[in-house]
């Protein structure tokens, strides 16, 4: 007999089905009951594939006082995510074979959901050696390096792609270093009000970096992924390059989507993130969502004490794993969003862009990763209840309708009505 049957599952675009699961995989999807050791009646609630967050900062190792793989993946499970891809800016950075292997080991010990790792690409002599470890992508912070250094890295990466079977993906934090430095110095010298941060890293810095990235995509035939696109103009530039046939994709975050720079007045430095929240006029909004490829939360936790510093010293970053799904389900309830967009932006596309096999779809043969949602459940976002160590959010107090109620990882329940159950996450590129 098989391990598990999920009975009466409402699958988006279809009727109610039973899902049969054995050894952590979906083995059958049928209209009638499937005999199994254990049966869970989903009672007609909507069952989505487990969400994939391609952009998280788990802070492990080195900054585990902010977050670690246990607390960060508990937050993921609570938010409906069964896979997270971790960024390399830990201590040490994930930019050598040694630190990369070490982070896989830490992740396999502590993660409650599956995980992949982005590799830092700022260590030229390590890039070729890192490739066989299958990083989700090579990540570059364009705001930290000048053009010559970046060009050298892009060249190394493009040569790598030619000798490697798997496509190489480059994730870019697209803000231009020179513009950021110039404007930050000006704003720092005259203003300490949190809102000054918006102009310290202006939209121009992002749009210039995005234009440079597009030129690279045109020249070098690399798969370029632009993280946290914050302005309409950047998104349109990327969309156009994509329509012109270049290999470029984009990500938007929940905070850039739902919030604008006026939130600096309400939440001060807790709103600080890079790139900063934009004005109502320049920002992306929910109507632009069809132009982008994925939603990544850029879950970037810090401590309250750190976030309480002045605007120039407080670190940038907002935790996002536990808020995005309720926010999007609320928009669906309001008629502004669809389940198909959740499937595209948080399941299918992240799996495709970052080469994650066996995830992102409810199909026979796929991993049995699911999130079950209750579209009638209402609540108020309360950061004190987060499983993340970062108990703050600019979405604090938002009313939501629609919440994840159960998360299943390879056939095992990892979250049930907000309660986290221990499991062992695996490195997704084994
Ligand atoms: O807001 C941000 N926080 N943007 C980044 O690029 C880095 C991140 C972090 O690591 O805290
Ligand atoms: Zn970034
Ligand atoms: Zn980030």
Coordinates of C-alpha atoms and ligand atoms in Angstrom, one line a residue:
X1 CA 0.0 0.0 0.0
X2 CA 1.2 3.6 -0.7
X3 CA 2.2 6.0 2.1
X4 CA -0.4 8.8 1.9
X5 CA -3.6 10.0 0.2
X6 CA -4.6 13.6 0.2
X7 CA -8.4 13.4 -0.3
X8 CA -10.6 16.0 -1.9
X9 CA -7.9 18.4 -3.1
X10 CA -9.0 21.4 -5.1
X11 CA -6.3 21.7 -7.8
X12 CA -6.3 25.1 -9.5
X13 CA -8.2 25.0 -12.8
X14 CA -9.6 21.6 -12.1
X15 CA -12.1 19.7 -10.0
X16 CA -11.4 17.9 -6.7
X17 CA -8.9 15.1 -6.9
X18 CA -7.2 12.6 -4.6
X19 CA -3.4 12.7 -4.7
X20 CA -1.5 9.5 -4.0
X21 CA 2.0 9.8 -2.5
X22 CA 4.7 7.2 -2.0
X23 CA 8.3 7.7 -1.0
X24 CA 7.9 11.5 -1.1
X25 CA 6.7 11.5 -4.7
X26 CA 3.3 12.1 -6.3
X27 CA 2.4 8.8 -7.8
X28 CA -1.2 9.3 -8.9
X29 CA -3.8 12.0 -9.3
X30 CA -7.3 10.5 -9.5
X31 CA -11.0 11.5 -9.2
X32 CA -11.6 8.7 -6.7
X33 CA -10.1 7.7 -3.4
X34 CA -6.7 6.1 -3.4
X35 CA -5.9 3.4 -0.7
X36 CA -3.0 4.4 1.5
X37 CA -1.5 3.9 4.9
X38 CA -2.7 7.3 5.9
X39 CA -5.4 9.6 4.5
X40 CA -5.8 13.3 5.1
X41 CA -9.1 14.8 4.0
X42 CA -8.4 18.3 2.5
X43 CA -12.1 18.9 2.3
X44 CA -12.1 20.8 -1.0
X45 CA -9.5 23.4 0.0
X46 CA -7.1 24.7 -2.6
X47 CA -3.8 22.7 -2.9
X48 CA -0.9 24.5 -4.6
X49 CA 2.6 23.1 -5.3
X50 CA 4.9 24.0 -2.4
X51 CA 6.2 27.5 -3.1
X52 CA 9.8 28.2 -4.1
X53 CA 11.5 31.3 -2.9
X54 CA 14.5 31.9 -5.1
X55 CA 15.8 34.8 -2.9
X56 CA 16.4 34.4 0.8
X57 CA 19.1 35.3 3.3
X58 CA 19.3 32.7 6.0
X59 CA 22.4 34.3 7.6
X60 CA 23.9 30.9 8.3
X61 CA 26.8 30.7 9.0
X62 CA 28.2 33.9 10.6
X63 CA 25.1 35.9 11.4
X64 CA 23.0 33.3 13.1
X65 CA 21.9 35.9 15.7
X66 CA 19.8 37.4 12.9
X67 CA 18.5 34.1 11.5
X68 CA 19.7 30.6 10.9
X69 CA 18.7 27.6 8.7
X70 CA 16.3 26.3 11.4
X71 CA 14.5 29.5 12.2
X72 CA 14.6 30.7 8.5
X73 CA 13.2 27.4 7.1
X74 CA 10.5 27.3 9.9
X75 CA 9.5 30.7 8.6
X76 CA 9.5 29.2 5.1
X77 CA 7.3 26.3 6.1
X78 CA 4.9 28.6 8.0
X79 CA 4.6 30.8 4.8
X80 CA 3.9 27.9 2.5
X81 CA 7.4 27.4 1.0
X82 CA 9.0 24.0 0.6
X83 CA 12.1 25.2 -1.2
X84 CA 14.4 28.2 -0.6
X85 CA 17.5 29.4 -2.4
X86 CA 19.9 31.0 -0.1
X87 CA 22.1 34.0 -1.0
X88 CA 25.9 33.9 -0.5
X89 CA 26.5 37.0 1.7
X90 CA 27.1 35.1 4.9
X91 CA 30.3 35.0 7.0
X92 CA 32.3 33.4 5.4
X93 CA 30.7 34.2 2.0
X94 CA 29.6 31.3 -0.1
X95 CA 32.2 32.1 -2.8
X96 CA 34.7 29.2 -2.4
X97 CA 34.3 25.4 -2.8
X98 CA 35.2 25.0 0.9
X99 CA 32.5 27.5 2.2
X100 CA 30.0 26.2 -0.3
X101 CA 30.4 22.6 0.8
X102 CA 30.3 23.7 4.4
X103 CA 27.0 25.6 3.9
X104 CA 25.4 22.5 2.2
X105 CA 26.4 20.5 5.3
X106 CA 24.9 23.1 7.7
X107 CA 21.8 23.3 5.6
X108 CA 21.3 19.5 5.6
X109 CA 21.6 19.5 9.4
X110 CA 19.3 22.3 10.1
X111 CA 16.8 22.9 7.2
X112 CA 13.2 22.0 7.7
X113 CA 12.5 22.5 3.9
X114 CA 14.6 21.8 0.8
X115 CA 17.2 24.3 -0.2
X116 CA 19.6 25.4 -2.9
X117 CA 22.5 27.8 -2.6
X118 CA 23.5 30.8 -4.8
X119 CA 27.3 31.1 -5.1
X120 CA 29.2 34.4 -4.7
X121 CA 30.9 35.2 -8.0
X122 CA 33.3 37.8 -6.7
X123 CA 36.2 35.3 -6.4
X124 CA 37.4 34.8 -10.0
X125 CA 39.7 31.9 -9.4
X126 CA 37.0 29.9 -7.5
X127 CA 34.2 30.2 -10.1
X128 CA 35.2 27.3 -12.3
X129 CA 35.6 25.0 -9.3
X130 CA 32.3 26.0 -7.8
X131 CA 30.3 25.1 -10.9
X132 CA 30.2 21.3 -10.4
X133 CA 28.6 21.9 -6.9
X134 CA 25.6 23.2 -8.9
X135 CA 24.9 26.6 -7.4
X136 CA 21.4 27.8 -8.1
X137 CA 23.1 30.8 -9.7
X138 CA 26.2 32.9 -9.4
X139 CA 25.3 36.1 -7.6
X140 CA 26.9 39.5 -8.2
X141 CA 26.2 42.6 -6.2
X142 CA 26.7 45.3 -8.9
X143 CA 26.6 48.0 -6.2
X144 CA 29.9 46.7 -4.8
X145 CA 32.1 46.5 -7.8
X146 CA 33.2 48.7 -10.7
X147 CA 32.6 48.0 -14.3
X148 CA 36.1 46.5 -15.1
X149 CA 35.8 43.9 -12.3
X150 CA 32.3 43.1 -13.3
X151 CA 33.2 42.6 -17.0
X152 CA 36.0 40.2 -16.0
X153 CA 33.5 38.1 -14.0
X154 CA 30.9 38.1 -16.7
X155 CA 33.6 36.9 -19.2
X156 CA 34.7 34.1 -16.9
X157 CA 31.1 33.1 -16.4
X158 CA 30.3 33.1 -20.1
X159 CA 33.2 30.9 -20.8
X160 CA 32.1 28.5 -18.1
X161 CA 28.7 28.2 -19.7
X162 CA 30.3 26.9 -22.9
X163 CA 32.1 24.1 -21.2
X164 CA 29.2 23.1 -18.9
X165 CA 26.1 21.1 -19.7
X166 CA 23.8 22.9 -17.4
X167 CA 23.1 26.5 -18.2
X168 CA 24.8 29.0 -15.9
X169 CA 22.5 31.5 -14.3
X170 CA 23.8 34.9 -13.0
X171 CA 21.7 36.7 -10.4
X172 CA 22.3 40.4 -10.3
X173 CA 21.7 42.9 -7.6
X174 CA 21.3 45.7 -10.1
X175 CA 22.3 49.1 -8.6
X176 CA 25.1 51.1 -10.1
X177 CA 28.0 51.5 -7.7
X178 CA 29.2 54.9 -8.9
X179 CA 25.7 56.4 -8.8
X180 CA 24.9 54.9 -5.4
X181 CA 28.1 56.2 -3.9
X182 CA 27.7 59.7 -5.3
X183 CA 24.1 60.1 -4.3
X184 CA 24.6 58.5 -0.9
X185 CA 27.5 60.9 -0.1
X186 CA 25.3 63.9 -1.0
X187 CA 22.3 62.8 1.0
X188 CA 24.4 61.7 4.0
X189 CA 25.9 65.2 4.2
X190 CA 22.6 67.0 4.5
X191 CA 19.9 64.7 5.9
X192 CA 19.4 62.1 8.5
X193 CA 15.6 61.7 8.0
X194 CA 14.8 58.0 7.0
X195 CA 13.1 59.2 3.8
X196 CA 16.5 60.6 2.6
X197 CA 17.4 56.9 1.9
X198 CA 15.1 56.9 -1.2
X199 CA 17.3 59.5 -2.9
X200 CA 20.6 58.1 -1.7
X201 CA 20.0 55.1 -4.0
X202 CA 17.8 56.7 -6.7
X203 CA 15.8 54.8 -9.4
X204 CA 18.5 56.0 -11.8
X205 CA 21.1 53.7 -10.1
X206 CA 18.9 50.7 -10.7
X207 CA 18.0 51.7 -14.3
X208 CA 21.6 52.3 -15.3
X209 CA 22.6 48.9 -13.8
X210 CA 19.7 47.2 -15.5
X211 CA 20.7 48.7 -18.9
X212 CA 24.3 47.5 -18.4
X213 CA 23.0 44.0 -17.5
X214 CA 20.9 44.0 -20.7
X215 CA 24.0 44.9 -22.7
X216 CA 25.8 42.0 -21.1
X217 CA 22.9 39.7 -22.0
X218 CA 23.1 40.9 -25.6
X219 CA 26.8 40.4 -25.9
X220 CA 27.6 37.3 -23.9
X221 CA 24.7 35.0 -24.3
X222 CA 24.4 34.4 -20.5
X223 CA 21.2 33.6 -18.6
X224 CA 20.9 36.8 -16.6
X225 CA 18.4 37.1 -13.7
X226 CA 17.7 40.6 -12.2
X227 CA 16.8 40.4 -8.6
X228 CA 14.3 42.7 -6.8
X229 CA 13.3 45.0 -9.7
X230 CA 11.7 48.1 -8.1
X231 CA 10.8 50.5 -10.8
X232 CA 8.4 50.3 -13.7
X233 CA 11.1 51.6 -16.1
X234 CA 13.5 48.8 -15.1
X235 CA 10.8 46.2 -15.5
X236 CA 9.9 47.6 -19.0
X237 CA 13.5 47.6 -20.1
X238 CA 13.9 43.9 -19.1
X239 CA 10.6 42.9 -20.6
X240 CA 11.6 44.5 -23.9
X241 CA 15.0 42.8 -23.9
X242 CA 13.3 39.5 -23.3
X243 CA 10.8 40.1 -26.1
X244 CA 13.8 40.8 -28.3
X245 CA 15.0 37.3 -27.6
X246 CA 17.7 37.8 -25.0
X247 CA 18.2 35.5 -22.0
X248 CA 17.1 37.7 -19.2
X249 CA 14.5 37.3 -16.4
X250 CA 13.3 39.4 -13.6
X251 CA 12.1 39.1 -10.0
X252 CA 10.0 41.4 -7.9
X253 CA 9.7 41.5 -4.1
X254 CA 6.5 41.8 -2.1
X255 CA 7.7 45.1 -0.5
X256 CA 8.4 46.8 -3.8
X257 CA 5.1 45.5 -5.1
X258 CA 2.8 46.5 -2.3
X259 CA 4.6 49.4 -0.5
X260 CA 6.0 52.8 -1.5
X261 CA 8.4 55.3 -0.1
X262 CA 5.7 56.9 2.1
X263 CA 6.1 53.9 4.4
X264 CA 9.4 55.4 5.6
X265 CA 7.2 57.8 7.6
X266 CA 5.3 55.0 9.3
X267 CA 8.0 52.4 9.9
X268 CA 11.3 54.5 9.5
X269 CA 14.4 52.4 9.3
X270 CA 12.4 49.2 9.5
X271 CA 11.4 50.0 5.9
X272 CA 15.1 50.3 4.8
X273 CA 16.0 47.8 2.0
X274 CA 18.2 47.8 -1.1
X275 CA 17.0 48.9 -3.6
X276 CA 14.8 51.3 -1.5
X277 CA 11.1 51.5 -1.7
X278 CA 10.1 53.9 -4.6
X279 CA 7.7 56.7 -5.0
X280 CA 4.1 55.9 -6.0
X281 CA 4.8 57.2 -9.4
X282 CA 7.9 55.2 -10.3
X283 CA 7.2 52.0 -8.4
X284 CA 6.0 48.7 -9.8
X285 CA 2.5 47.6 -8.8
X286 CA 0.2 44.6 -9.0
X287 CA -0.9 45.6 -12.5
X288 CA 2.7 45.2 -13.7
X289 CA 3.0 41.6 -12.4
X290 CA 2.5 40.0 -15.8
X291 CA 5.8 41.6 -16.9
X292 CA 7.9 39.8 -14.4
X293 CA 9.1 36.2 -14.2
X294 CA 9.1 35.5 -10.5
X295 CA 8.3 36.8 -7.0
X296 CA 11.2 36.4 -4.6
X297 CA 10.8 37.6 -1.1
X298 CA 14.4 38.8 -0.5
X299 CA 13.8 37.6 3.1
X300 CA 16.6 39.6 4.7
X301 CA 16.3 39.5 8.5
X302 CA 18.2 41.7 10.9
X303 CA 17.8 42.3 14.7
X304 CA 15.5 45.0 16.0
X305 CA 18.5 46.7 17.7
X306 CA 20.3 46.9 14.3
X307 CA 17.2 48.2 12.6
X308 CA 16.8 50.9 15.3
X309 CA 20.0 52.6 14.4
X310 CA 20.0 55.8 12.3
X311 CA 19.1 55.5 8.6
X312 CA 22.7 55.4 7.4
X313 CA 23.8 52.7 9.9
X314 CA 20.8 50.5 10.1
X315 CA 21.2 47.4 7.8
X316 CA 18.9 47.1 4.8
X317 CA 16.5 44.2 4.7
X318 CA 12.9 43.1 5.4
X319 CA 11.8 39.6 6.3
X320 CA 9.3 38.3 3.8
X321 CA 8.7 34.5 4.0
X322 CA 5.7 34.7 6.3
X323 CA 3.8 37.5 4.7
X324 CA 3.8 37.0 0.9
X325 CA 1.3 34.2 0.6
X326 CA -1.4 35.9 2.8
X327 CA -0.8 39.2 1.0
X328 CA -1.3 37.5 -2.4
X329 CA -4.3 35.4 -1.3
X330 CA -5.9 38.6 0.0
X331 CA -5.4 40.2 -3.5
X332 CA -7.1 37.1 -5.0
X333 CA -10.0 37.5 -2.7
X334 CA -10.2 41.2 -3.8
X335 CA -10.2 40.1 -7.5
X336 CA -6.8 41.7 -8.2
X337 CA -4.8 38.5 -8.7
X338 CA -5.1 34.9 -9.7
X339 CA -4.0 31.5 -8.5
X340 CA -2.5 30.9 -12.0
X341 CA -0.1 33.9 -11.3
X342 CA 0.9 32.3 -8.0
X343 CA 1.7 29.0 -9.9
X344 CA 3.7 30.9 -12.5
X345 CA 5.6 33.3 -10.2
X346 CA 6.3 31.2 -7.1
X347 CA 6.3 27.6 -8.5
X348 CA 6.8 26.9 -12.2
X349 CA 9.2 29.8 -13.1
X350 CA 11.5 29.7 -10.1
X351 CA 11.9 25.9 -10.7
X352 CA 12.6 26.5 -14.4
X353 CA 15.0 29.5 -14.1
X354 CA 17.0 27.9 -11.4
X355 CA 17.1 24.3 -12.8
X356 CA 15.1 22.7 -9.9
X357 CA 13.9 19.3 -11.2
X358 CA 10.9 17.6 -9.6
X359 CA 9.4 20.7 -8.1
X360 CA 7.0 23.5 -9.0
X361 CA 4.2 21.3 -10.4
X362 CA 1.5 19.0 -9.2
X363 CA 2.2 16.1 -11.5
X364 CA 2.9 12.4 -11.3
X365 CA 6.6 11.9 -10.6
X366 CA 7.1 15.3 -9.0
X367 CA 8.1 15.7 -5.3
X368 CA 5.1 15.7 -3.1
X369 CA 5.5 19.3 -2.0
X370 CA 2.3 21.2 -1.3
X371 CA 0.8 24.2 0.4
X372 CA -2.9 24.1 1.4
X373 CA -4.7 27.4 1.7
X374 CA -7.9 28.5 3.4
X375 CA -9.3 31.4 1.4
X376 CA -11.8 32.3 4.1
X377 CA -9.3 32.5 7.0
X378 CA -8.7 36.0 8.1
X379 CA -6.0 37.5 10.2
X380 CA -3.8 40.5 10.9
X381 CA -0.1 40.4 10.1
X382 CA 1.7 40.3 13.5
X383 CA 5.5 40.1 13.4
X384 CA 5.6 39.0 17.0
X385 CA 4.2 35.7 15.8
X386 CA 6.9 35.1 13.1
X387 CA 9.0 32.0 13.2
X388 CA 11.8 34.1 11.8
X389 CA 14.1 35.6 14.4
X390 CA 13.3 39.0 12.8
X391 CA 10.2 40.2 14.5
X392 CA 9.5 43.3 12.4
X393 CA 7.7 44.0 9.1
X394 CA 6.4 47.0 7.3
X395 CA 3.3 44.9 6.7
X396 CA 2.7 44.9 10.5
X397 CA -1.1 45.4 11.1
X398 CA -2.2 44.6 7.5
X399 CA -5.5 42.8 7.4
X400 CA -5.4 39.6 5.3
X401 CA -8.0 37.1 4.1
X402 CA -6.6 33.8 2.8
X403 CA -3.8 32.0 4.6
X404 CA -1.7 28.8 4.3
X405 CA -2.9 26.2 6.7
X406 CA -0.7 23.2 5.9
X407 CA 2.7 22.8 4.2
X408 CA 3.8 19.3 3.0
X409 CA 7.4 18.5 2.1
X410 CA 8.0 15.3 0.1
X411 CA 4.9 13.8 1.7
X412 CA 5.6 14.9 5.3
X413 CA 3.6 17.6 7.1
X414 CA 6.0 20.4 8.1
X415 CA 3.4 23.0 9.0
X416 CA -0.1 22.3 10.3
X417 CA -2.3 25.3 11.3
X418 CA 0.8 27.4 12.0
X419 CA 2.5 24.7 14.0
X420 CA 5.9 23.7 12.8
X421 CA 6.8 20.0 12.6
X422 CA 10.5 19.0 12.3
X423 CA 11.7 17.5 9.1
X424 CA 14.9 17.2 7.2
X425 CA 15.4 19.5 4.2
X426 CA 17.7 18.3 1.4
X427 CA 20.0 20.1 -1.0
X428 CA 17.9 20.2 -4.1
X429 CA 20.7 19.7 -6.6
X430 CA 21.9 16.3 -5.3
Ligands
LIG1 O1 17.9 45.0 1.5 C1 18.8 44.2 1.2 N1 19.3 43.3 2.2 N2 19.4 44.2 0.0 C2 20.5 43.4 -0.3 O2 20.9 43.4 -1.4 C3 21.2 42.7 0.8 C4 20.2 42.3 1.8 C5 20.8 41.7 3.1 O3 21.6 40.8 3.0 O4 20.5 42.2 4.2
LIG2 ZN1 20.0 42.5 -3.5
LIG3 ZN1 18.8 39.8 -1.2

